[in-house]
Short mmCIF file of C-alpha atoms and ligand atoms in Angstrom, two decimals:
data_model
loop_
_atom_site.label_atom_id
_atom_site.label_comp_id
_atom_site.label_asym_id
_atom_site.label_seq_id
_atom_site.Cartn_x
_atom_site.Cartn_y
_atom_site.Cartn_z
CA UNK A 268 -5.94 -15.39 -16.39
CA UNK A 269 -6.95 -11.77 -15.89
CA UNK A 270 -7.18 -10.56 -12.24
CA UNK A 271 -9.93 -8.10 -11.63
CA UNK A 272 -8.89 -5.41 -9.17
CA UNK A 273 -10.75 -2.71 -7.29
CA UNK A 274 -9.01 0.02 -5.34
CA UNK A 275 -10.95 1.44 -2.35
CA UNK A 276 -9.43 4.84 -1.10
CA UNK A 277 -7.86 6.72 -3.96
CA UNK A 278 -5.28 8.84 -2.06
CA UNK A 279 -1.54 8.88 -1.81
CA UNK A 280 -1.18 5.05 -1.84
CA UNK A 281 -4.50 4.14 -3.77
CA UNK A 282 -3.93 6.30 -6.76
CA UNK A 283 -0.32 4.91 -7.17
CA UNK A 284 -1.40 1.27 -6.61
CA UNK A 285 -4.32 1.79 -9.39
CA UNK A 286 -1.92 3.35 -11.93
CA UNK A 287 0.55 0.31 -11.55
CA UNK A 288 -2.43 -2.22 -11.63
CA UNK A 289 -3.22 -0.65 -15.09
CA UNK A 290 0.28 -1.38 -16.31
CA UNK A 291 0.00 -5.16 -15.49
CA UNK A 292 -0.92 -7.53 -18.47
CA UNK A 293 -2.47 -10.00 -16.13
CA UNK A 294 -4.47 -7.46 -14.25
CA UNK A 295 -7.46 -5.20 -15.04
CA UNK A 296 -8.49 -2.18 -12.90
CA UNK A 297 -12.25 -2.45 -12.50
CA UNK A 298 -12.60 0.83 -10.63
CA UNK A 299 -11.76 2.92 -7.58
CA UNK A 300 -13.85 4.58 -5.03
CA UNK A 301 -14.57 8.26 -4.49
CA UNK A 302 -16.05 10.19 -1.42
CA UNK A 303 -16.49 13.49 -3.13
CA UNK A 304 -15.38 15.38 -6.13
CA UNK A 305 -11.83 16.73 -6.13
CA UNK A 306 -8.74 16.94 -8.37
CA UNK A 307 -7.85 13.30 -7.94
CA UNK A 308 -11.22 12.12 -9.09
CA UNK A 309 -11.06 14.54 -12.09
CA UNK A 310 -7.63 12.72 -13.06
CA UNK A 311 -9.19 9.25 -12.49
CA UNK A 312 -11.89 10.34 -14.73
CA UNK A 313 -9.68 11.63 -17.33
CA UNK A 314 -7.90 8.21 -17.46
CA UNK A 315 -11.33 6.64 -17.84
CA UNK A 316 -11.13 4.75 -14.51
CA UNK A 317 -14.70 3.93 -13.42
CA UNK A 318 -15.39 5.63 -10.04
CA UNK A 319 -17.67 3.84 -7.45
CA UNK A 320 -19.47 5.52 -4.60
CA UNK A 321 -19.15 4.52 -1.08
CA UNK A 322 -21.58 5.04 1.87
CA UNK A 323 -21.83 8.87 2.41
CA UNK A 324 -20.33 9.71 -1.09
CA UNK A 325 -21.38 13.18 -2.04
CA UNK A 326 -23.02 12.20 -5.29
CA UNK A 327 -24.14 15.66 -6.29
CA UNK A 328 -20.49 16.90 -6.17
CA UNK A 329 -19.67 14.38 -8.87
CA UNK A 330 -22.78 15.24 -10.84
CA UNK A 331 -22.17 18.98 -10.54
CA UNK A 332 -18.69 18.42 -12.07
CA UNK A 333 -19.91 16.23 -14.91
CA UNK A 334 -18.66 12.78 -13.63
CA UNK A 335 -21.08 9.92 -13.81
CA UNK A 336 -20.39 7.38 -11.02
CA UNK A 337 -20.10 3.69 -12.27
CA UNK A 338 -22.10 2.39 -9.22
CA UNK A 339 -21.97 1.60 -5.46
CA UNK A 340 -19.50 -0.25 -3.41
CA UNK A 341 -21.64 -3.55 -3.84
CA UNK A 342 -21.29 -3.19 -7.60
CA UNK A 343 -17.53 -2.91 -7.32
CA UNK A 344 -17.44 -5.84 -5.12
CA UNK A 345 -19.57 -7.94 -7.39
CA UNK A 346 -17.05 -7.15 -10.32
CA UNK A 347 -13.70 -7.88 -8.68
CA UNK A 348 -11.61 -10.76 -7.58
CA UNK A 349 -9.67 -8.69 -5.05
CA UNK A 350 -9.84 -5.35 -3.37
CA UNK A 351 -6.81 -3.24 -2.55
CA UNK A 352 -8.10 -1.15 0.45
CA UNK A 353 -6.10 2.08 0.68
CA UNK A 354 -8.25 3.98 3.17
CA UNK A 355 -6.83 5.81 6.17
CA UNK A 356 -5.88 3.71 9.18
CA UNK A 357 -8.63 2.00 11.07
CA UNK A 358 -11.09 2.16 8.11
CA UNK A 359 -9.69 -0.83 6.37
CA UNK A 360 -10.76 -2.94 9.33
CA UNK A 361 -14.26 -1.51 9.31
CA UNK A 362 -14.46 -2.11 5.48
CA UNK A 363 -13.35 -5.71 6.09
CA UNK A 364 -16.21 -6.49 8.34
CA UNK A 365 -18.92 -4.37 6.60
CA UNK A 366 -18.15 -5.33 3.02
CA UNK A 367 -15.38 -7.79 2.16
CA UNK A 368 -16.17 -10.66 4.58
CA UNK A 369 -19.91 -10.48 3.64
CA UNK A 370 -19.32 -10.61 0.00
CA UNK A 371 -16.44 -13.08 0.20
CA UNK A 372 -14.10 -10.83 -1.60
CA UNK A 373 -10.32 -11.04 -0.93
CA UNK A 374 -8.66 -7.78 0.26
CA UNK A 375 -5.26 -6.22 0.82
CA UNK A 376 -4.90 -3.72 3.73
CA UNK A 377 -2.10 -1.33 4.18
CA UNK A 378 0.26 -0.52 7.00
CA UNK A 379 -2.10 1.70 9.01
CA UNK A 380 -4.08 -1.21 9.98
CA UNK A 381 -3.08 -3.54 12.90
CA UNK A 382 -1.54 -6.71 11.95
CA UNK A 383 -4.53 -8.58 13.26
CA UNK A 384 -6.74 -7.34 10.32
CA UNK A 385 -5.22 -9.75 8.09
CA UNK A 386 -3.75 -13.54 8.03
CA UNK A 387 -0.32 -12.38 6.96
CA UNK A 388 1.83 -9.26 6.96
CA UNK A 389 3.65 -9.04 3.71
CA UNK A 390 6.90 -7.83 2.08
CA UNK A 391 7.42 -9.54 -1.27
CA UNK A 392 11.15 -10.35 -0.99
CA UNK A 393 10.63 -11.60 2.57
CA UNK A 394 7.60 -13.76 2.53
CA UNK A 395 5.78 -13.90 -0.76
CA UNK A 396 4.85 -17.50 -0.46
CA UNK A 397 3.03 -17.00 2.95
CA UNK A 398 0.43 -14.87 1.11
CA UNK A 399 -0.29 -17.58 -1.50
CA UNK A 400 -4.02 -18.05 -1.93
CA UNK A 401 -4.82 -16.07 1.32
CA UNK A 402 -7.95 -14.06 1.66
CA UNK A 403 -6.77 -11.09 3.77
CA UNK A 404 -3.19 -9.92 3.76
CA UNK A 405 -1.62 -6.62 4.99
CA UNK A 406 1.16 -4.90 2.97
CA UNK A 407 3.19 -3.43 5.98
CA UNK A 408 3.97 0.29 6.39
CA UNK A 409 6.47 2.27 4.33
CA UNK A 410 8.92 2.08 7.20
CA UNK A 411 8.50 -1.67 7.90
CA UNK A 412 8.70 -2.43 4.10
CA UNK A 413 11.96 -0.30 3.91
CA UNK A 414 13.86 -1.83 6.71
CA UNK A 415 12.53 -5.48 5.99
CA UNK A 416 14.01 -5.16 2.26
CA UNK A 417 17.57 -4.29 3.39
CA UNK A 418 17.70 -6.61 6.52
CA UNK A 419 16.27 -9.63 4.66
CA UNK A 420 19.15 -9.53 2.25
CA UNK A 421 21.67 -9.28 5.03
CA UNK A 422 19.98 -11.91 7.21
CA UNK A 423 19.92 -14.34 4.14
CA UNK A 424 23.52 -13.76 3.17
CA UNK A 425 25.42 -13.35 6.50
CA UNK A 426 22.95 -13.97 9.38
CA UNK A 427 21.72 -11.34 11.80
CA UNK A 428 22.07 -11.71 15.74
CA UNK A 429 20.07 -8.42 16.35
CA UNK A 430 19.24 -4.87 15.08
CA UNK A 431 19.02 -1.42 16.60
CA UNK A 432 17.43 1.25 14.40
CA UNK A 433 16.42 4.81 14.55
CA UNK A 434 13.50 5.90 12.40
CA UNK A 435 13.55 9.70 11.47
CA UNK A 436 10.14 10.21 10.08
CA UNK A 437 8.82 12.88 7.66
CA UNK A 438 6.18 14.87 9.44
CA UNK A 439 3.61 14.63 6.64
CA UNK A 440 3.23 13.61 3.02
CA UNK A 441 3.90 16.66 0.50
CA UNK A 442 0.28 17.11 -0.27
CA UNK A 443 -0.97 17.10 3.44
CA UNK A 444 -1.75 20.48 4.76
CA UNK A 445 -2.87 19.21 8.21
CA UNK A 446 -0.08 17.44 10.03
CA UNK A 447 3.11 18.59 11.59
CA UNK A 448 5.46 19.42 13.27
CA UNK A 449 6.70 22.44 11.23
CA UNK A 450 9.29 23.64 13.73
CA UNK A 451 10.12 20.86 16.14
CA UNK A 452 11.73 17.43 16.40
CA UNK A 453 9.33 15.29 18.13
CA UNK A 454 10.57 12.00 19.82
CA UNK A 455 8.24 8.97 19.99
CA UNK A 456 8.18 8.58 23.83
CA UNK A 457 7.39 4.77 23.53
CA UNK A 458 10.11 2.24 23.68
CA UNK A 459 10.53 0.29 21.53
CA UNK A 460 8.75 2.36 18.86
CA UNK A 461 5.87 0.37 17.16
CA UNK A 462 8.21 -0.30 14.23
CA UNK A 463 10.27 -3.01 15.84
CA UNK A 464 7.21 -5.15 16.62
CA UNK A 465 5.79 -4.52 13.17
CA UNK A 466 9.02 -5.70 11.49
CA UNK A 467 8.56 -8.99 13.55
CA UNK A 468 5.16 -9.48 11.94
CA UNK A 469 7.19 -10.21 8.76
CA UNK A 470 10.71 -11.29 9.91
CA UNK A 471 9.37 -13.28 12.89
CA UNK A 472 12.63 -14.54 14.41
CA UNK A 473 14.51 -11.15 14.11
CA UNK A 474 15.63 -9.53 17.30
CA UNK A 475 15.13 -5.82 16.77
CA UNK A 476 14.73 -2.78 18.84
CA UNK A 477 13.49 0.65 17.27
CA UNK A 478 13.24 4.31 18.41
CA UNK A 479 11.67 6.93 16.27
CA UNK A 480 11.26 10.71 15.94
CA UNK A 481 9.32 12.97 13.57
CA UNK A 482 10.98 16.02 11.76
CA UNK A 483 9.69 18.75 9.82
CA UNK A 484 10.03 17.25 6.32
CA UNK A 485 7.73 15.77 3.78
CA UNK A 486 9.92 14.12 1.26
CA UNK A 487 11.23 10.84 2.83
CA UNK A 488 11.87 8.93 5.90
CA UNK A 489 15.61 8.19 7.11
CA UNK A 490 16.63 5.00 8.99
CA UNK A 491 19.85 4.82 10.98
CA UNK A 492 20.58 1.14 11.57
CA UNK A 493 22.96 -0.88 13.55
CA UNK A 494 23.14 -4.59 12.79
CA UNK A 495 24.97 -7.20 15.04
CA UNK A 496 25.78 -9.90 12.23
CA UNK A 497 26.74 -13.44 12.79
CA UNK A 498 29.95 -12.97 10.96
CA UNK A 499 32.45 -10.24 10.35
CA UNK A 500 32.14 -8.60 6.88
CA UNK A 501 33.43 -5.33 5.11
CA UNK A 502 31.35 -2.41 4.18
CA UNK A 503 32.00 -3.49 0.51
CA UNK A 504 30.42 -7.04 1.23
CA UNK A 505 27.20 -5.27 2.33
CA UNK A 506 27.20 -2.96 -0.57
CA UNK A 507 27.89 -5.73 -3.16
CA UNK A 508 24.99 -7.62 -1.70
CA UNK A 509 22.57 -4.67 -1.79
CA UNK A 510 23.66 -3.68 -5.33
CA UNK A 511 22.36 -7.07 -6.56
CA UNK A 512 19.16 -6.90 -4.34
CA UNK A 513 16.13 -5.70 -6.21
CA UNK A 514 14.36 -2.50 -4.98
CA UNK A 515 17.37 -1.36 -3.26
CA UNK A 516 19.48 1.47 -4.77
CA UNK A 517 22.87 2.60 -3.74
CA UNK A 518 23.34 6.44 -3.72
CA UNK A 519 26.50 8.24 -3.41
CA UNK A 520 27.90 11.36 -1.85
CA UNK A 521 30.41 11.19 -4.68
CA UNK A 522 27.50 12.02 -7.07
CA UNK A 523 26.40 14.80 -4.71
CA UNK A 524 23.30 12.90 -3.41
CA UNK A 525 23.80 14.00 0.19
CA UNK A 526 20.16 14.44 1.38
CA UNK A 527 16.67 13.27 0.91
CA UNK A 528 15.96 16.42 -1.08
CA UNK A 529 18.47 15.35 -3.67
CA UNK A 530 17.16 11.81 -3.94
CA UNK A 531 13.73 13.24 -4.82
CA UNK A 532 15.23 15.55 -7.36
CA UNK A 533 17.16 12.63 -8.82
CA UNK A 534 13.85 10.60 -9.04
CA UNK A 535 12.55 13.46 -11.03
CA UNK A 536 15.41 13.55 -13.24
CA UNK A 537 14.97 9.85 -13.83
CA UNK A 538 11.47 10.79 -15.13
CA UNK A 539 9.95 8.50 -12.58
CA UNK A 540 6.20 8.71 -12.54
CA UNK A 541 5.25 11.33 -9.97
CA UNK A 542 8.99 11.73 -9.03
CA UNK A 543 8.63 8.54 -7.03
CA UNK A 544 11.59 6.41 -5.77
CA UNK A 545 10.18 3.10 -4.81
CA UNK A 546 13.54 1.68 -4.14
CA UNK A 547 15.11 1.89 -0.72
CA UNK A 548 18.20 4.34 -1.06
CA UNK A 549 21.28 3.43 0.98
CA UNK A 550 24.21 5.80 1.02
CA UNK A 551 27.48 4.26 -0.06
CA UNK A 552 29.53 6.43 2.17
CA UNK A 553 27.22 5.83 5.07
CA UNK A 554 27.89 2.20 5.34
CA UNK A 555 30.67 1.14 8.00
CA UNK A 556 31.70 -1.93 9.92
CA UNK A 557 33.34 -2.64 13.35
CA UNK A 558 33.87 -6.20 13.87
CA UNK A 559 30.65 -7.85 13.58
CA UNK A 560 28.66 -4.74 13.67
CA UNK A 561 27.36 -3.05 10.55
CA UNK A 562 26.18 0.62 10.38
CA UNK A 563 24.17 2.03 7.50
CA UNK A 564 21.69 4.88 6.53
CA UNK A 565 18.90 4.62 4.29
CA UNK A 566 16.11 6.85 2.98
CA UNK A 567 12.50 5.63 2.19
CA UNK A 568 10.16 7.28 -0.04
CA UNK A 569 6.98 6.88 1.85
CA UNK A 570 4.56 7.54 -0.97
CA UNK A 571 5.83 4.74 -3.17
CA UNK A 572 8.00 1.98 -1.62
CA UNK A 573 4.87 -0.09 -0.82
CA UNK A 574 3.45 0.08 -4.30
CA UNK A 575 5.40 -2.82 -5.89
CA UNK A 576 4.45 -4.89 -2.65
CA UNK A 577 0.78 -4.41 -3.32
CA UNK A 578 1.07 -5.68 -6.94
CA UNK A 579 3.02 -8.68 -6.02
CA UNK A 580 0.53 -9.29 -3.04
CA UNK A 581 -2.39 -9.38 -5.46
CA UNK A 582 -0.54 -12.08 -7.55
CA UNK A 583 0.19 -14.12 -4.37
CA UNK A 584 -3.30 -13.95 -3.11
CA UNK A 585 -4.67 -15.06 -6.47
CA UNK A 586 -2.53 -18.17 -6.43
CA UNK A 587 0.44 -17.05 -8.77
CA UNK A 588 3.26 -19.17 -7.28
CA UNK A 589 6.36 -17.73 -8.96
CA UNK A 590 7.60 -15.08 -6.43
CA UNK A 591 10.54 -14.14 -8.74
CA UNK A 592 8.40 -13.89 -11.83
CA UNK A 593 5.80 -11.76 -10.10
CA UNK A 594 8.48 -9.42 -8.80
CA UNK A 595 10.18 -9.35 -12.31
CA UNK A 596 6.85 -8.39 -13.90
CA UNK A 597 6.08 -5.78 -11.33
CA UNK A 598 9.60 -4.14 -11.45
CA UNK A 599 9.82 -4.10 -15.21
CA UNK A 600 6.38 -2.40 -15.54
CA UNK A 601 7.55 0.28 -13.08
CA UNK A 602 10.98 0.71 -14.66
CA UNK A 603 12.80 -0.34 -11.50
P1 NAD B 241 -4.86 9.23 2.17
O1 NAD B 241 -5.46 9.99 3.16
O2 NAD B 241 -3.87 9.87 1.16
O3 NAD B 241 -5.87 8.60 1.14
C1 NAD B 241 -7.00 7.77 1.73
C2 NAD B 241 -8.23 7.88 0.80
O4 NAD B 241 -9.26 7.02 1.22
C3 NAD B 241 -8.70 9.29 0.55
O5 NAD B 241 -8.79 9.42 -0.84
C4 NAD B 241 -10.02 9.29 1.24
O6 NAD B 241 -10.98 10.03 0.53
C5 NAD B 241 -10.45 7.77 1.13
N1 NAD B 241 -11.37 7.23 2.17
C6 NAD B 241 -11.58 7.83 3.43
N2 NAD B 241 -12.41 7.08 3.91
C7 NAD B 241 -12.95 6.26 3.11
C8 NAD B 241 -13.97 5.20 3.31
N3 NAD B 241 -14.68 4.93 4.41
N4 NAD B 241 -14.23 4.44 2.16
C9 NAD B 241 -13.48 4.55 1.12
N5 NAD B 241 -12.52 5.57 0.89
C10 NAD B 241 -12.27 6.32 1.98
O7 NAD B 241 -4.21 7.93 2.91
P2 NAD B 241 -2.68 7.15 2.50
O8 NAD B 241 -1.56 8.13 2.81
O9 NAD B 241 -2.93 6.73 1.09
O10 NAD B 241 -2.94 5.88 3.44
C11 NAD B 241 -3.60 4.88 3.13
C12 NAD B 241 -3.08 3.67 4.00
O11 NAD B 241 -1.66 3.47 3.43
C13 NAD B 241 -3.02 3.95 5.44
O12 NAD B 241 -3.18 2.64 6.11
C14 NAD B 241 -1.55 4.27 5.55
O13 NAD B 241 -1.17 4.07 6.88
C15 NAD B 241 -0.93 3.44 4.66
N6 NAD B 241 0.44 4.00 4.13
C16 NAD B 241 0.66 5.33 4.03
C17 NAD B 241 1.83 5.76 3.47
C18 NAD B 241 2.11 7.27 3.34
O14 NAD B 241 3.14 7.65 3.50
N7 NAD B 241 1.02 8.07 2.95
C19 NAD B 241 2.86 4.91 3.18
C20 NAD B 241 2.49 3.57 3.55
C21 NAD B 241 1.32 3.02 3.89
#
C-alpha cells in the first residue's frame, strides 16, 4: 500500500519531513503548501514537488516567478490519506477545525500545538502503538522528543523514580532573523517549565521537574539531566544502554567534540542532509553517577530530531503495526 502524504507548512520542519517522505518506498508526497514565493518554494519546485495554495496565498508572486500552483488546499486534501501539519504554533489547531475534520482527513500536528489538539502525543520509541489507526496525533517538540528518547531507554532498563532537568534552549533557528536574545541569558520564570508536563503527555507516569533558559545560540539545545533511578548503576551501564538504543549517539570529548558547534560540524562532515543530526547526542565524559543518581548532558538538534518521529507517526496512524520495522525503514532511509 502506498500512503499519500501532504505537508502543510513548508518551513524548518515541513521541508525536512517532505524530503524524508520522498525517501520512503511505502509513501508518496502528493504536495506541500505555499503562502508566497520564496527560495524554499523555488527549491520545492526544482524537486518537482507540487505546491498548493492556502487561503491568502499570494498567487501572483508564484506566477511572476514562473511557478504554477497545483491547486488549492481542498485539492490537496482530496488527494491525500494524511496531512503532516508543520505550520507555526496555534495554526495547526485552526487548520484542524477549518479543514481536516471537515474533510475527514487524518493529520499529524507538531510540538508547538497544545496536547489537546490530538488524541495522542507521540515519540516513536515510547508509544508507537498508541498512535495506531488514530486520526489526530501530535509529534511532541524537539526538546520533549529529545529527553523522552534517552529517559525511555533508562526507564525500561533500570526504572526511574524521578527526574530533574534543565533545558538550555537555543534562541532561534539558524535561518531566523527575528528572534533572540542576542546578548543575554533569559530564564523561563515559570516553574516547572512547560517541558516537564509535556514529557508527561508521552511518559505518563514519569515524575519529572524541569527548568529552562534561552541562550544566544542557534545550533542546538542542551539538556542537563539528573535521574533518580530505582537501582544503582555505573556510568558505563548507562552508556552501554544508550549505545545500543536507536536515534541516540554517544559523542566524546576525547574526539574533540566539546560543544554543540562541533556536533554540527561533525554532522556536516558525516555528509548528513542539510548538516542535520537527528540523533540525540550524549557526551560520554558528561555521564556520572552517585549512588542511585545518574547525571548526563545531551544536545538536541532542534531542526531535525522530530523528523523520523513524523515518518513513523504516519505509518502508525495508517495502521502499520510493526513499530520496530517502521523505525528500521525510517532510520535506514535517513542513514541513521
Ligand atoms: P517555520 O516558521 O519554519 O515554518 C512554518 C511554515 O508554515 C512556513 O513556511 C509558513 O509560511 C507556513 N505557514 C504559516 N501559516 C500557514 C498557514 N496558515 N497555512 C499553511 N502554511 C502556513 O516553523 P517551524 O519551525 O517549522 O515550526 C513548525 C512547527 O514545528 C511548530 O509547531 C513548532 O513548534 C514545531 N517545531 C519546531 C522546531 C524548530 O526548532 N524549528 C522543532 C520541533 C518542532
